[in-house]
Coordinates of C-alpha atoms and ligand atoms in Angstrom, one line a residue:
X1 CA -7.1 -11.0 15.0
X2 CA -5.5 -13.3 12.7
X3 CA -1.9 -14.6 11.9
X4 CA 0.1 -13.8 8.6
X5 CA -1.0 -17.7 7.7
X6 CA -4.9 -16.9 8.1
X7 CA -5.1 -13.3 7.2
X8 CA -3.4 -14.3 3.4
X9 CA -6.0 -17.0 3.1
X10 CA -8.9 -14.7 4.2
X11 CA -7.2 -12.4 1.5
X12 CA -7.4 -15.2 -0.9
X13 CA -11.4 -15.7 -0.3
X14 CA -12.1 -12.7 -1.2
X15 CA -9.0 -12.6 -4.3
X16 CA -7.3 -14.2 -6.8
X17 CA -5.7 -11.3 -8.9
X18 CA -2.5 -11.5 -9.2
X19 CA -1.4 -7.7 -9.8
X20 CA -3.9 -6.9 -6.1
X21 CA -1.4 -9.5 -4.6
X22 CA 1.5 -8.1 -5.5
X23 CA 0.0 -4.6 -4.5
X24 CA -1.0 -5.7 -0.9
X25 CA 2.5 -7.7 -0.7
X26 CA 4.2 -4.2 -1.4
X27 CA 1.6 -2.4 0.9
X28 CA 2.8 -4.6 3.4
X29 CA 6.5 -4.7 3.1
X30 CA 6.1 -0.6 3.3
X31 CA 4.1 -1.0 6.3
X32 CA 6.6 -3.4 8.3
X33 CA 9.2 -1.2 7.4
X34 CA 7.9 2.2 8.6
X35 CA 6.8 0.3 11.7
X36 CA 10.3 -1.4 12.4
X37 CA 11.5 2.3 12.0
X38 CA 9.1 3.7 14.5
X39 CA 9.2 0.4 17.1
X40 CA 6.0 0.0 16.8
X41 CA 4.8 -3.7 16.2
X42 CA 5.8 -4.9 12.1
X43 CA 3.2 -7.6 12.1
X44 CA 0.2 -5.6 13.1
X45 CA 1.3 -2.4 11.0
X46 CA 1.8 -5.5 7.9
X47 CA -1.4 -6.6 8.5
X48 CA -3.1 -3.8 7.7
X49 CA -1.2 -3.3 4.9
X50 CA -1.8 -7.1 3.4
X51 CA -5.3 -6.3 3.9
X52 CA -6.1 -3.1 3.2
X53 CA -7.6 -3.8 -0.2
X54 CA -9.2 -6.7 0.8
X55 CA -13.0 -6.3 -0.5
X56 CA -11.6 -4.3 -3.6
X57 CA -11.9 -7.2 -6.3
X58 CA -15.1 -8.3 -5.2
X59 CA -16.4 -4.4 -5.3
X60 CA -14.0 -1.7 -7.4
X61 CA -17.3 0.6 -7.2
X62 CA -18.0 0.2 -3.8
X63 CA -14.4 0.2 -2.6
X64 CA -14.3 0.2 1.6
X65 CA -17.9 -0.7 1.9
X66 CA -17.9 -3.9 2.6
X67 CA -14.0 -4.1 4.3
X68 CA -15.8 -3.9 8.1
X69 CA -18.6 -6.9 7.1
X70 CA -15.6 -9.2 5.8
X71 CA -12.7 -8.0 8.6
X72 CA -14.9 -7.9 11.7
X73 CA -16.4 -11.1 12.0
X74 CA -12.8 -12.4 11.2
X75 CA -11.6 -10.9 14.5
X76 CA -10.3 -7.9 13.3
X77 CA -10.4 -5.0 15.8
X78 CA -11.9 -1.6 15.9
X79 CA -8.9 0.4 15.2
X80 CA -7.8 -2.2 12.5
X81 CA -10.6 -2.0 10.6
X82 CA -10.6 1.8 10.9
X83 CA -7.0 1.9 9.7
X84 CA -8.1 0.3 6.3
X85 CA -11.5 1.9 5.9
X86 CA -9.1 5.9 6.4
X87 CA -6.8 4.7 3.2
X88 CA -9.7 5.6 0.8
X89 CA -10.3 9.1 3.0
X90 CA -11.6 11.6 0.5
X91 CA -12.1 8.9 -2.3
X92 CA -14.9 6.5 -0.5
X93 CA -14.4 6.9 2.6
X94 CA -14.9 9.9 5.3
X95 CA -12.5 8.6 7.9
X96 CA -9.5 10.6 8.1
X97 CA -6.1 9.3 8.8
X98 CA -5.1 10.2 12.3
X99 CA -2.3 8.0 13.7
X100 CA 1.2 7.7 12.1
X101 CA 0.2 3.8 11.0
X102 CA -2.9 5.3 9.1
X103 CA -1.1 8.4 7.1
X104 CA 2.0 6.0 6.0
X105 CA -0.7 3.6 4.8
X106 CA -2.4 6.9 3.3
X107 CA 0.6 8.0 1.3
X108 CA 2.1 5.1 0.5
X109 CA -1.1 2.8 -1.2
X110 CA -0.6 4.8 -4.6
X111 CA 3.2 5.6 -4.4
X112 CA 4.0 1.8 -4.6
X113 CA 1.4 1.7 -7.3
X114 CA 3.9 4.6 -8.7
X115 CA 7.2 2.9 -8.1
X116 CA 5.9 -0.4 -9.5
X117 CA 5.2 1.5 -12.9
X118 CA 8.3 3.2 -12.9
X119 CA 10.3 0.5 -11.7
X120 CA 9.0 -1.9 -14.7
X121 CA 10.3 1.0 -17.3
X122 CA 13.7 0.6 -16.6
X123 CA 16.4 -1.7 -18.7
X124 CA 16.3 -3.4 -15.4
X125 CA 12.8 -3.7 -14.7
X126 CA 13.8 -4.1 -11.2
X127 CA 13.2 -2.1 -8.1
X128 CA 16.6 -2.5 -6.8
X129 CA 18.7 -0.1 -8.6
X130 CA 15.9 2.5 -9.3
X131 CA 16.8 6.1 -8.0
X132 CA 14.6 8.3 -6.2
X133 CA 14.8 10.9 -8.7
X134 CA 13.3 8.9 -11.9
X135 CA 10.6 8.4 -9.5
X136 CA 10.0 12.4 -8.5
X137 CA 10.8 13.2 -12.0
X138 CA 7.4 11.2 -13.1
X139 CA 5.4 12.2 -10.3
X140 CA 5.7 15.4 -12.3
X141 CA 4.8 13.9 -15.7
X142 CA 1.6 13.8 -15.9
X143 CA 1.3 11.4 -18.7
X144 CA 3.2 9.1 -17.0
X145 CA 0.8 6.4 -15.3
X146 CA -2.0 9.0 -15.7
X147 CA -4.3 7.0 -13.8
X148 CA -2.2 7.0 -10.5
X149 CA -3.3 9.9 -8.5
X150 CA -0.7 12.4 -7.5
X151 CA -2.8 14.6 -5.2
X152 CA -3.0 11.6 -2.9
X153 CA 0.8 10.7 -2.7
X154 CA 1.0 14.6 -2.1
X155 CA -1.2 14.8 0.3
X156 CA -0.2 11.9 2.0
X157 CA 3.4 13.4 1.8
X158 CA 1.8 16.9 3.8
X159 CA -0.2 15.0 6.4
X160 CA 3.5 13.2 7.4
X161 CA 5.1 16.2 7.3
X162 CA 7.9 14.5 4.6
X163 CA 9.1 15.9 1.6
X164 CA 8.7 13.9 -1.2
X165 CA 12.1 12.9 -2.0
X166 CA 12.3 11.6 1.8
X167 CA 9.0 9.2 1.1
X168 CA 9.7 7.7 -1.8
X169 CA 13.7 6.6 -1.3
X170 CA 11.9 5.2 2.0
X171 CA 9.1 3.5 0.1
X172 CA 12.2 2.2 -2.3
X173 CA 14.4 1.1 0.3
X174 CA 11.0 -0.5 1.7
X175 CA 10.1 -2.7 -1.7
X176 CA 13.6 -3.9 -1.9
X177 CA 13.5 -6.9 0.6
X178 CA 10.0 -8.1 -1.4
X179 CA 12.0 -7.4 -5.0
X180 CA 11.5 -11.4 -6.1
X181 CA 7.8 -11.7 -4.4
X182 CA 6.4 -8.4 -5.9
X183 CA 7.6 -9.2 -9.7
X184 CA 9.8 -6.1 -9.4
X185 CA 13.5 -7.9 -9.2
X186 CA 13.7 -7.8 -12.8
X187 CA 17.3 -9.3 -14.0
X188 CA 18.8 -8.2 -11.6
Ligands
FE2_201 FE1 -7.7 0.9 -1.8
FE2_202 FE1 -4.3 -0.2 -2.3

């Protein structure tokens, strides 16, 4: 198991785009929140979250296969490495999300995706004064960021037993710390 320091430069090995750093910077931020929330531990639930995507750019088409080989001999533990591998449940992976930690990562991978493409249509262009209900509004638009996947956020949404309004002013109120870092503090 690594520190922050040594788990962002095995991230950087392995990347160097700079939309997938802003994506695991988000994933994180919404990870430390819900985890400060529950008391559970913010650096271990941000971990996860920081490197949850973390063989993605080397392999988009064989997303999640190669997350264990890279995370493991790095020091990552069992249930660390099963956290990140149950993200892509359904998609390319068969490992469910069980635990709270796993779900939240479940629903929220995509939504900030979603909130970061809404967030950069406003006047603003910023995260900070972005309502929940422009971003439920475009959920159900399915133009909108076509390629985000809805059934996901959704599902996600079921498995935590939320209603959809509830995750995503979370998921905003989450981003909001990480405005400047994730590109998403506009001029505001
Ligand atoms: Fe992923
Ligand atoms: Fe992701």
């Amino acid at each position: 198991m690594q520190n922050r320091d040594e788990a962002l430069e095995l991230w950087r090995a392995h990347n160097d785009d700079d939309y997938l750093y802003r994506h695991a910077l988000s994933v994180e931020a919404v990870m430390r929140y819900f985890a400060a929330k529950a008391g559970e531990d913010p650096d271990w639930w941000g971990l996860v979250g920081l490197l949850h995507d973390i063989d993605f750019q080397e392999h988009p088409e064989e997303h999640l296969k190669h997350a264990r080989a890279i995370l493991e001999p790095a020091g990552y533990p069992e249930a660390f490495v099963r956290a990140v591998e149950s993200h892509g449940y359904g998609l390319c992976t068969e490992v469910e999300p069980k635990s709270y930690m796993e779900k939240i990562l479940y629903a929220c991978d995509e939504l900030t995706g979603f909130i970061y493409a809404c967030a950069i249509m406003r006047p603003s262009k910023s995260v900070l004064d972005i309502e929940v209900k422009s971003v439920t509004k475009k959920l159900k638009t399915p133009a909108f960021a076509a390629k985000i996947d809805r059934s996901v956020i959704q599902k996600g949404a079921e498995m935590l037993g939320l209603g959809m309004d509830e995750l995503v002013g979370q998921a905003i109120l989450a981003l909001r710390p990480v405005a400047a870092e994730i590109g998403l503090k506009g001029n505001l």
